[in-house]
Each structure stands twice: as C-alpha cells, then as structure tokens.
Amino acid sequence: MKRFFGNLLVIALFAAVVSFFAAPAVAFFAIRSAADANDAAGLERLVDYGAVRQSLRPQLTGNPAAIAPAPSFLEDPIGTVRRQLEPAVTGAPDPDVYLTPAALAALSRGEGRYASQRTGAVAAAEAADPMPKPVFWGVNRARMAVSDDGGSKTVFTFERKGPFEWKLVHIGLPDGVSPAVRPTAATQ
C-alpha cells in the first residue's frame, strides 16, 4: 500500500511538472479556439488587451523611436519641451484591428500583418493550423512563434499570472508594413 501511494505521488508530481511547462502552449491553443468560436469572454480571460495594444502601436507606426521610452526632462530638456509642443500623430494605425476575434484567429494561424483585414471566420477548407514553436521559455514569460508559408514569424508573448495561468501580453508582427489590400490568388 505504501508503494502504491508513493507511485501515485510520483505520477501526480510528474503531471504537475508537465502541466507547468505545457501551460503556455495550452494558452495559445485556447486563444485560437476562443477566437474561432468568437468567444469574447474567453478571450478576455486569455488576453491582456491593454498590454497587447501598447505592444502593437510602435510596430504599426513603423517609428523605431516610438518603441524606446522618451528621455526625461533632466536628460533632454529641449527634446521634452519639443515633444510636448508637437501635435499628436494623426492617422496612426489602430491596433484594435488586430484584436478582433477574427484577427486573433488569423494571427494564430500565421497570417501576420494580413490578419488586420480578416473580418469573419476562416472557412474550414481554407484554415491552416500551423503548430506554434517555442522561441523562449522562462519561468514567468514564454514566447511562441507561428510561421507563414514565406517564413515570416508572428510571435506571441505570454506572461504567467498564476501557477498554471498565462495571459497574452505582446504580439510581435512580422517586419514590414500592413498591406492595403490582401492579394488574391488571381493577382498573385
């Protein structure tokens, strides 16, 4: 009997360790499933929308200076005053186009910057389900990448919120600019 409980304890410990390491992949597939089902409540539990919006803004403007934090008044007083007097950037792309359920589903399938044009669910015959590849795994942060046919990678960064709970906090879009019109098979 003692051996039985010892084996049971080893199996339970092994299952907990496997669950601990597999949790980011489970979160990725949960986002894909919730996006496919248009489950806004499920996506709300899995995605930190504020952090993802903040991560997308500099990528959409194409301004590398927007990624770096602005220097303080003590470091660059003239630059700080100039930034305060400059008009706000208008016409900056809206990151919310990438945060709709259809766009999140497209991003999880490796559509990259074309995901912003996705307005409805992907047809079952058209849907590709590429497997995410771990790019980085740490105790509190993990990155999963999905590649498209051309090799461009969309990177999803998850952050630990509990022992087995992970939230999407960053989406790294492939290099380039968002396309105006998605090419169709006839135009390629």
Coordinates of N, CA and C in Angstrom, one line a residue:
M1 N 0.8 -1.2 0.0 CA 0.0 0.0 0.0 C 0.9 1.3 0.0
K2 N 2.0 1.2 0.8 CA 2.9 2.3 0.8 C 3.5 2.6 -0.5
R3 N 3.8 1.6 -1.2 CA 4.4 1.7 -2.6 C 3.4 2.3 -3.6
F4 N 2.1 1.9 -3.4 CA 1.1 2.5 -4.2 C 1.0 4.0 -4.1
F5 N 0.9 4.5 -2.9 CA 0.8 5.9 -2.6 C 2.1 6.6 -3.1
G6 N 3.2 6.0 -3.0 CA 4.5 6.6 -3.5 C 4.5 6.7 -5.0
N7 N 4.0 5.7 -5.7 CA 3.9 5.8 -7.1 C 2.8 6.8 -7.5
L8 N 1.7 6.9 -6.8 CA 0.7 7.9 -7.1 C 1.3 9.3 -6.9
L9 N 2.1 9.5 -5.9 CA 2.7 10.8 -5.6 C 3.6 11.1 -6.8
V10 N 4.4 10.2 -7.2 CA 5.4 10.4 -8.3 C 4.6 10.8 -9.6
I11 N 3.5 10.1 -9.9 CA 2.7 10.4 -11.1 C 2.1 11.7 -11.0
A12 N 1.6 12.1 -9.8 CA 1.0 13.4 -9.6 C 2.0 14.5 -9.8
L13 N 3.2 14.3 -9.2 CA 4.3 15.3 -9.4 C 4.7 15.4 -10.8
F14 N 4.8 14.3 -11.5 CA 5.2 14.4 -12.9 C 4.1 15.1 -13.8
A15 N 2.8 14.8 -13.5 CA 1.7 15.5 -14.2 C 1.8 17.0 -13.9
A16 N 2.1 17.4 -12.7 CA 2.1 18.9 -12.3 C 3.3 19.5 -13.1
V17 N 4.4 18.9 -13.2 CA 5.6 19.5 -13.9 C 5.3 19.6 -15.4
V18 N 4.7 18.6 -16.0 CA 4.4 18.6 -17.4 C 3.3 19.7 -17.6
S19 N 2.3 19.8 -16.8 CA 1.3 20.9 -16.9 C 2.0 22.3 -16.8
F20 N 2.9 22.4 -15.9 CA 3.6 23.7 -15.6 C 4.3 24.1 -16.9
F21 N 5.0 23.2 -17.6 CA 5.8 23.6 -18.8 C 4.9 23.6 -20.0
A22 N 3.8 23.0 -20.0 CA 2.9 23.0 -21.2 C 1.9 24.1 -21.2
A23 N 1.8 24.8 -20.1 CA 0.7 25.8 -19.9 C 0.7 26.9 -21.0
P24 N 1.9 27.4 -21.4 CA 1.9 28.5 -22.5 C 1.3 27.9 -23.8
A25 N 1.6 26.7 -24.2 CA 1.1 26.1 -25.4 C -0.4 25.9 -25.3
V26 N -0.9 25.5 -24.1 CA -2.3 25.4 -23.9 C -3.0 26.7 -24.0
A27 N -2.4 27.8 -23.5 CA -3.0 29.1 -23.6 C -3.0 29.6 -25.0
F28 N -2.0 29.3 -25.8 CA -2.0 29.6 -27.2 C -3.2 29.0 -27.9
F29 N -3.4 27.7 -27.7 CA -4.5 26.9 -28.4 C -5.8 27.4 -27.8
A30 N -5.9 27.8 -26.6 CA -7.1 28.3 -26.0 C -7.5 29.6 -26.7
I31 N -6.5 30.5 -27.0 CA -6.8 31.7 -27.7 C -7.3 31.4 -29.1
R32 N -6.6 30.5 -29.8 CA -7.1 30.1 -31.1 C -8.5 29.6 -31.1
S33 N -8.8 28.7 -30.2 CA -10.2 28.2 -30.1 C -11.2 29.2 -29.7
A34 N -10.9 30.1 -28.7 CA -11.8 31.1 -28.4 C -12.0 32.1 -29.5
A35 N -11.0 32.4 -30.3 CA -11.1 33.3 -31.4 C -12.0 32.7 -32.5
D36 N -11.7 31.4 -32.8 CA -12.5 30.7 -33.8 C -14.0 30.7 -33.4
A37 N -14.3 30.5 -32.1 CA -15.7 30.5 -31.6 C -16.3 31.8 -31.4
N38 N -15.5 32.9 -31.6 CA -15.9 34.3 -31.4 C -16.4 34.5 -29.9
D39 N -15.6 33.9 -29.0 CA -15.9 33.9 -27.6 C -15.2 35.1 -26.9
A40 N -15.8 36.2 -26.8 CA -15.2 37.4 -26.3 C -14.9 37.3 -24.8
A41 N -15.7 36.6 -24.1 CA -15.4 36.4 -22.6 C -14.2 35.5 -22.4
G42 N -14.1 34.5 -23.3 CA -12.9 33.6 -23.2 C -11.6 34.3 -23.5
L43 N -11.7 35.2 -24.6 CA -10.5 36.0 -25.0 C -10.2 37.0 -23.9
E44 N -11.2 37.5 -23.2 CA -10.9 38.5 -22.1 C -10.1 37.9 -21.0
R45 N -10.3 36.6 -20.7 CA -9.6 35.9 -19.7 C -8.2 35.5 -20.2
L46 N -7.9 35.4 -21.5 CA -6.7 35.0 -22.0 C -5.8 36.1 -22.5
V47 N -6.3 37.3 -22.8 CA -5.5 38.3 -23.4 C -5.6 39.6 -22.6
D48 N -4.4 40.2 -22.3 CA -4.3 41.4 -21.6 C -4.3 42.5 -22.7
Y49 N -5.6 43.0 -23.1 CA -5.7 43.9 -24.2 C -4.9 45.1 -24.1
G50 N -4.8 45.7 -22.9 CA -4.1 47.0 -22.8 C -2.6 46.8 -23.1
A51 N -2.0 45.7 -22.6 CA -0.6 45.4 -22.9 C -0.4 45.1 -24.4
V52 N -1.3 44.3 -25.0 CA -1.1 44.0 -26.4 C -1.3 45.2 -27.3
R53 N -2.2 46.1 -27.0 CA -2.4 47.4 -27.7 C -1.1 48.2 -27.6
Q54 N -0.5 48.3 -26.4 CA 0.7 49.0 -26.2 C 1.8 48.4 -27.0
S55 N 1.9 47.1 -27.2 CA 2.9 46.4 -27.9 C 2.8 46.6 -29.4
L56 N 1.5 46.7 -29.9 CA 1.3 46.9 -31.3 C 1.5 48.3 -31.9
R57 N 1.2 49.3 -31.1 CA 1.3 50.7 -31.6 C 2.6 51.0 -32.2
P58 N 3.8 50.8 -31.6 CA 5.0 51.1 -32.3 C 5.3 50.3 -33.5
Q59 N 4.8 49.1 -33.5 CA 5.0 48.2 -34.7 C 4.2 48.7 -35.9
L60 N 3.0 49.3 -35.6 CA 2.2 49.8 -36.7 C 2.6 51.1 -37.3
T61 N 3.2 52.0 -36.4 CA 3.6 53.3 -36.9 C 4.9 53.2 -37.7
G62 N 5.7 52.1 -37.4 CA 7.0 52.0 -38.2 C 8.0 52.9 -37.7
N63 N 7.8 53.5 -36.5 CA 8.7 54.5 -36.0 C 9.5 53.8 -34.9
P64 N 10.8 53.5 -35.1 CA 11.6 52.8 -34.1 C 11.8 53.7 -32.8
A65 N 11.7 55.0 -32.9 CA 11.8 55.9 -31.8 C 10.6 55.7 -30.9
A66 N 9.5 55.3 -31.4 CA 8.3 55.1 -30.6 C 8.4 53.9 -29.7
I67 N 9.3 53.0 -30.0 CA 9.4 51.8 -29.2 C 10.2 52.1 -27.9
A68 N 11.2 53.0 -28.0 CA 12.1 53.4 -26.9 C 11.3 54.4 -26.0
P69 N 11.5 54.3 -24.7 CA 10.8 55.3 -23.9 C 11.5 56.7 -24.1
A70 N 10.6 57.7 -23.9 CA 11.1 59.1 -24.1 C 12.1 59.4 -23.0
P71 N 13.1 60.2 -23.3 CA 14.0 60.6 -22.2 C 13.3 61.6 -21.2
S72 N 13.8 61.6 -20.0 CA 13.2 62.5 -19.0 C 13.6 63.9 -19.3
F73 N 13.0 64.8 -18.6 CA 13.3 66.3 -18.7 C 14.7 66.6 -18.3
L74 N 15.3 65.9 -17.3 CA 16.6 66.1 -16.9 C 17.7 65.6 -17.9
E75 N 17.3 64.6 -18.7 CA 18.2 64.0 -19.7 C 18.2 64.9 -21.0
D76 N 17.0 65.3 -21.4 CA 16.9 66.0 -22.6 C 15.8 67.1 -22.5
P77 N 16.1 68.2 -21.9 CA 15.0 69.2 -21.6 C 14.5 69.8 -22.9
I78 N 15.3 70.1 -23.9 CA 14.8 70.7 -25.2 C 13.9 69.7 -25.9
G79 N 14.4 68.5 -26.0 CA 13.6 67.4 -26.7 C 12.2 67.2 -26.0
T80 N 12.2 67.2 -24.7 CA 11.0 67.0 -23.9 C 10.0 68.2 -24.2
V81 N 10.5 69.4 -24.2 CA 9.6 70.5 -24.5 C 9.1 70.5 -25.9
R82 N 10.0 70.1 -26.9 CA 9.6 70.0 -28.3 C 8.5 68.9 -28.4
R83 N 8.7 67.8 -27.8 CA 7.6 66.7 -27.9 C 6.3 67.2 -27.3
Q84 N 6.3 68.0 -26.3 CA 5.1 68.5 -25.7 C 4.4 69.5 -26.6
L85 N 5.1 70.2 -27.4 CA 4.6 71.2 -28.3 C 4.2 70.7 -29.7
E86 N 4.7 69.5 -30.1 CA 4.4 69.0 -31.4 C 3.0 68.4 -31.3
P87 N 2.3 68.5 -32.4 CA 0.9 68.0 -32.5 C 1.0 66.4 -32.4
A88 N 0.0 65.9 -31.9 CA -0.1 64.4 -31.7 C -0.1 63.8 -33.1
V89 N 0.4 62.6 -33.3 CA 0.5 62.0 -34.5 C -0.9 61.6 -34.9
T90 N -1.4 62.0 -36.1 CA -2.7 61.7 -36.6 C -2.6 60.6 -37.7
G91 N -3.6 59.8 -37.8 CA -3.6 58.8 -38.9 C -2.8 57.6 -38.5
A92 N -2.4 57.5 -37.2 CA -1.6 56.3 -36.8 C -2.6 55.1 -36.8
P93 N -2.1 54.0 -37.3 CA -3.0 52.8 -37.4 C -3.5 52.4 -36.0
D94 N -4.7 51.9 -36.1 CA -5.4 51.5 -34.9 C -5.1 50.0 -34.5
P95 N -4.5 49.8 -33.4 CA -4.1 48.4 -33.0 C -5.3 47.5 -32.8
D96 N -6.5 48.1 -32.6 CA -7.7 47.2 -32.3 C -8.1 46.4 -33.5
V97 N -7.6 46.7 -34.7 CA -8.0 45.9 -35.9 C -7.3 44.5 -35.7
Y98 N -6.2 44.4 -34.9 CA -5.6 43.1 -34.7 C -6.1 42.4 -33.5
L99 N -7.1 43.0 -32.8 CA -7.6 42.4 -31.5 C -9.0 41.9 -31.7
T100 N -9.6 41.8 -32.8 CA -10.9 41.2 -33.0 C -10.7 39.7 -33.0
P101 N -11.8 39.0 -32.6 CA -11.6 37.5 -32.6 C -11.2 37.0 -34.0
A102 N -11.7 37.5 -35.1 CA -11.2 37.0 -36.4 C -9.8 37.3 -36.7
A103 N -9.3 38.5 -36.3 CA -7.9 38.8 -36.5 C -7.0 38.0 -35.6
L104 N -7.4 37.8 -34.3 CA -6.6 36.9 -33.4 C -6.5 35.5 -33.9
A105 N -7.6 35.0 -34.5 CA -7.6 33.6 -35.1 C -6.6 33.6 -36.3
A106 N -6.7 34.7 -37.1 CA -5.8 34.7 -38.2 C -4.3 34.9 -37.8
L107 N -4.1 35.7 -36.8 CA -2.7 35.8 -36.3 C -2.2 34.4 -35.7
S108 N -3.0 33.7 -35.1 CA -2.6 32.4 -34.5 C -2.4 31.4 -35.6
R109 N -2.8 31.7 -36.8 CA -2.5 30.8 -38.0 C -1.4 31.3 -38.9
G110 N -0.7 32.4 -38.4 CA 0.5 32.8 -39.1 C 0.2 33.8 -40.2
E111 N -1.0 34.5 -40.2 CA -1.3 35.4 -41.3 C -0.6 36.7 -41.2
G112 N 0.1 37.0 -40.0 CA 0.9 38.2 -39.8 C 0.1 39.4 -40.0
R113 N 0.6 40.4 -40.8 CA 0.0 41.7 -40.9 C -1.3 41.6 -41.7
Y114 N -1.5 40.6 -42.5 CA -2.8 40.4 -43.2 C -3.9 40.1 -42.3
A115 N -3.7 39.8 -41.1 CA -4.7 39.4 -40.1 C -5.6 40.7 -39.8
S116 N -5.1 41.8 -40.0 CA -5.9 43.0 -39.8 C -7.1 43.2 -40.7
Q117 N -7.0 42.5 -41.9 CA -8.1 42.6 -42.8 C -9.1 41.4 -42.7
R118 N -8.9 40.6 -41.8 CA -9.8 39.4 -41.5 C -11.0 39.9 -40.8
T119 N -12.2 39.7 -41.4 CA -13.4 40.2 -40.7 C -14.3 39.1 -40.2
G120 N -14.2 37.9 -40.8 CA -15.0 36.8 -40.4 C -14.2 35.6 -40.2
A121 N -14.9 34.5 -39.8 CA -14.2 33.3 -39.6 C -13.6 32.7 -40.8
V122 N -12.5 32.0 -40.7 CA -11.8 31.3 -41.8 C -12.6 30.1 -42.2
A123 N -12.8 29.9 -43.5 CA -13.5 28.7 -43.9 C -12.7 27.4 -43.6
A124 N -13.4 26.4 -43.3 CA -12.7 25.1 -42.8 C -11.7 24.6 -43.8
A125 N -12.1 24.7 -45.1 CA -11.2 24.2 -46.2 C -9.9 25.1 -46.3
E126 N -10.1 26.4 -46.0 CA -9.0 27.4 -46.1 C -8.1 27.5 -44.9
A127 N -8.6 27.0 -43.7 CA -7.9 27.1 -42.5 C -6.7 26.2 -42.4
A128 N -5.6 26.8 -42.1 CA -4.4 26.1 -41.9 C -4.1 26.2 -40.4
D129 N -3.7 25.1 -39.7 CA -3.5 25.1 -38.3 C -2.0 24.8 -38.0
P130 N -1.1 25.8 -38.3 CA 0.3 25.6 -38.0 C 0.5 25.4 -36.5
M131 N 1.5 24.6 -36.2 CA 1.9 24.4 -34.8 C 2.8 25.5 -34.4
P132 N 2.6 26.1 -33.2 CA 3.5 27.1 -32.7 C 4.8 26.5 -32.2
K133 N 5.8 27.2 -32.4 CA 7.1 26.7 -32.0 C 7.6 27.6 -30.8
P134 N 8.1 27.0 -29.7 CA 8.6 27.8 -28.6 C 9.9 28.5 -29.1
V135 N 9.9 29.8 -28.8 CA 11.0 30.7 -29.2 C 11.8 30.9 -27.9
F136 N 11.1 31.1 -26.8 CA 11.7 31.4 -25.5 C 10.8 30.8 -24.4
W137 N 11.4 30.2 -23.4 CA 10.6 29.8 -22.3 C 11.3 30.1 -21.0
G138 N 10.7 30.9 -20.2 CA 11.2 31.3 -18.9 C 10.2 30.9 -17.8
V139 N 10.5 31.1 -16.6 CA 9.6 30.8 -15.5 C 8.3 31.6 -15.6
N140 N 8.5 32.9 -15.9 CA 7.3 33.8 -15.9 C 7.0 34.4 -17.3
R141 N 7.7 34.0 -18.3 CA 7.4 34.6 -19.6 C 7.8 33.5 -20.7
A142 N 6.9 33.4 -21.7 CA 7.2 32.4 -22.8 C 6.8 33.1 -24.1
R143 N 7.5 32.7 -25.1 CA 7.2 33.2 -26.5 C 7.0 32.0 -27.4
M144 N 5.9 32.1 -28.2 CA 5.5 31.1 -29.2 C 5.5 31.8 -30.5
A145 N 6.1 31.2 -31.5 CA 6.1 31.8 -32.9 C 5.3 30.9 -33.9
V146 N 4.6 31.5 -34.7 CA 3.9 30.8 -35.8 C 4.4 31.4 -37.1
S147 N 4.8 30.5 -38.0 CA 5.4 31.0 -39.3 C 4.4 30.8 -40.4
D148 N 4.4 31.8 -41.4 CA 3.6 31.6 -42.6 C 4.3 30.8 -43.6
D149 N 3.7 30.7 -44.8 CA 4.4 29.9 -45.9 C 5.7 30.6 -46.3
G150 N 5.8 31.9 -46.2 CA 7.0 32.6 -46.6 C 8.1 32.6 -45.6
G151 N 7.8 32.1 -44.4 CA 8.8 32.1 -43.3 C 8.7 33.3 -42.3
S152 N 7.8 34.2 -42.6 CA 7.6 35.3 -41.6 C 7.0 34.8 -40.4
K153 N 7.5 35.3 -39.2 CA 7.0 34.8 -37.9 C 6.2 35.8 -37.2
T154 N 5.1 35.4 -36.6 CA 4.3 36.2 -35.7 C 4.6 35.6 -34.3
V155 N 5.1 36.4 -33.4 CA 5.5 35.9 -32.1 C 4.5 36.4 -31.0
F156 N 4.0 35.4 -30.2 CA 3.1 35.6 -29.1 C 3.9 35.5 -27.8
T157 N 3.8 36.6 -27.0 CA 4.5 36.5 -25.7 C 3.4 36.4 -24.6
F158 N 3.6 35.4 -23.8 CA 2.7 35.1 -22.7 C 3.4 35.4 -21.4
E159 N 2.7 35.8 -20.4 CA 3.2 36.1 -19.1 C 2.4 35.3 -18.0
R160 N 3.1 34.8 -17.1 CA 2.5 34.0 -16.0 C 1.7 34.9 -15.1
K161 N 0.5 34.5 -14.8 CA -0.4 35.2 -13.9 C -0.7 34.4 -12.7
G162 N -0.4 33.1 -12.7 CA -0.6 32.2 -11.6 C 0.2 30.9 -11.9
P163 N 0.1 29.9 -11.1 CA 0.9 28.7 -11.3 C 0.7 28.1 -12.7
F164 N -0.5 28.1 -13.1 CA -0.8 27.4 -14.4 C -1.6 28.4 -15.4
E165 N -1.7 29.7 -15.0 CA -2.4 30.6 -15.8 C -1.5 31.6 -16.5
W166 N -1.6 31.7 -17.9 CA -0.8 32.5 -18.7 C -1.7 33.5 -19.5
K167 N -1.3 34.7 -19.7 CA -2.0 35.7 -20.5 C -1.1 36.2 -21.6
L168 N -1.8 36.4 -22.7 CA -1.1 37.1 -23.9 C -0.8 38.5 -23.6
V169 N 0.4 39.0 -23.6 CA 0.8 40.4 -23.3 C 1.4 41.1 -24.5
H170 N 1.9 40.4 -25.5 CA 2.6 41.0 -26.6 C 2.4 40.2 -27.8
I171 N 2.2 40.9 -29.0 CA 2.2 40.2 -30.3 C 3.2 40.9 -31.1
G172 N 4.2 40.1 -31.6 CA 5.2 40.6 -32.5 C 4.9 40.3 -33.9
L173 N 4.5 41.4 -34.6 CA 4.2 41.2 -36.1 C 5.4 41.0 -36.9
P174 N 5.3 40.4 -38.0 CA 6.5 40.3 -39.0 C 6.9 41.6 -39.4
D175 N 8.1 41.7 -39.8 CA 8.6 43.0 -40.3 C 7.8 43.5 -41.6
G176 N 7.8 44.8 -41.8 CA 7.1 45.3 -43.0 C 6.0 46.2 -42.5
V177 N 5.2 46.6 -43.5 CA 4.0 47.4 -43.2 C 2.8 46.7 -43.5
S178 N 1.7 47.1 -42.8 CA 0.4 46.4 -43.1 C 0.0 46.7 -44.5
P179 N -0.5 45.6 -45.2 CA -0.9 45.8 -46.6 C -2.2 46.5 -46.7
A180 N -2.4 47.2 -47.8 CA -3.6 47.9 -48.0 C -4.7 46.9 -48.5
V181 N -4.3 46.0 -49.3 CA -5.3 45.1 -49.8 C -4.6 43.7 -49.8
R182 N -5.3 42.7 -49.4 CA -4.8 41.4 -49.3 C -4.8 40.8 -50.8
P183 N -3.6 40.3 -51.2 CA -3.5 39.7 -52.6 C -4.4 38.5 -52.7
T184 N -5.1 38.4 -53.8 CA -5.9 37.2 -54.0 C -5.1 36.2 -54.9
A185 N -5.6 35.0 -55.1 CA -5.0 34.1 -56.0 C -4.9 34.6 -57.4
A186 N -5.9 35.4 -57.8 CA -5.9 35.9 -59.2 C -4.8 36.9 -59.5
T187 N -4.5 37.7 -58.4 CA -3.5 38.8 -58.6 C -2.1 38.3 -58.3
Q188 N -1.9 37.1 -57.8 CA -0.5 36.6 -57.5 C 0.2 36.1 -58.7

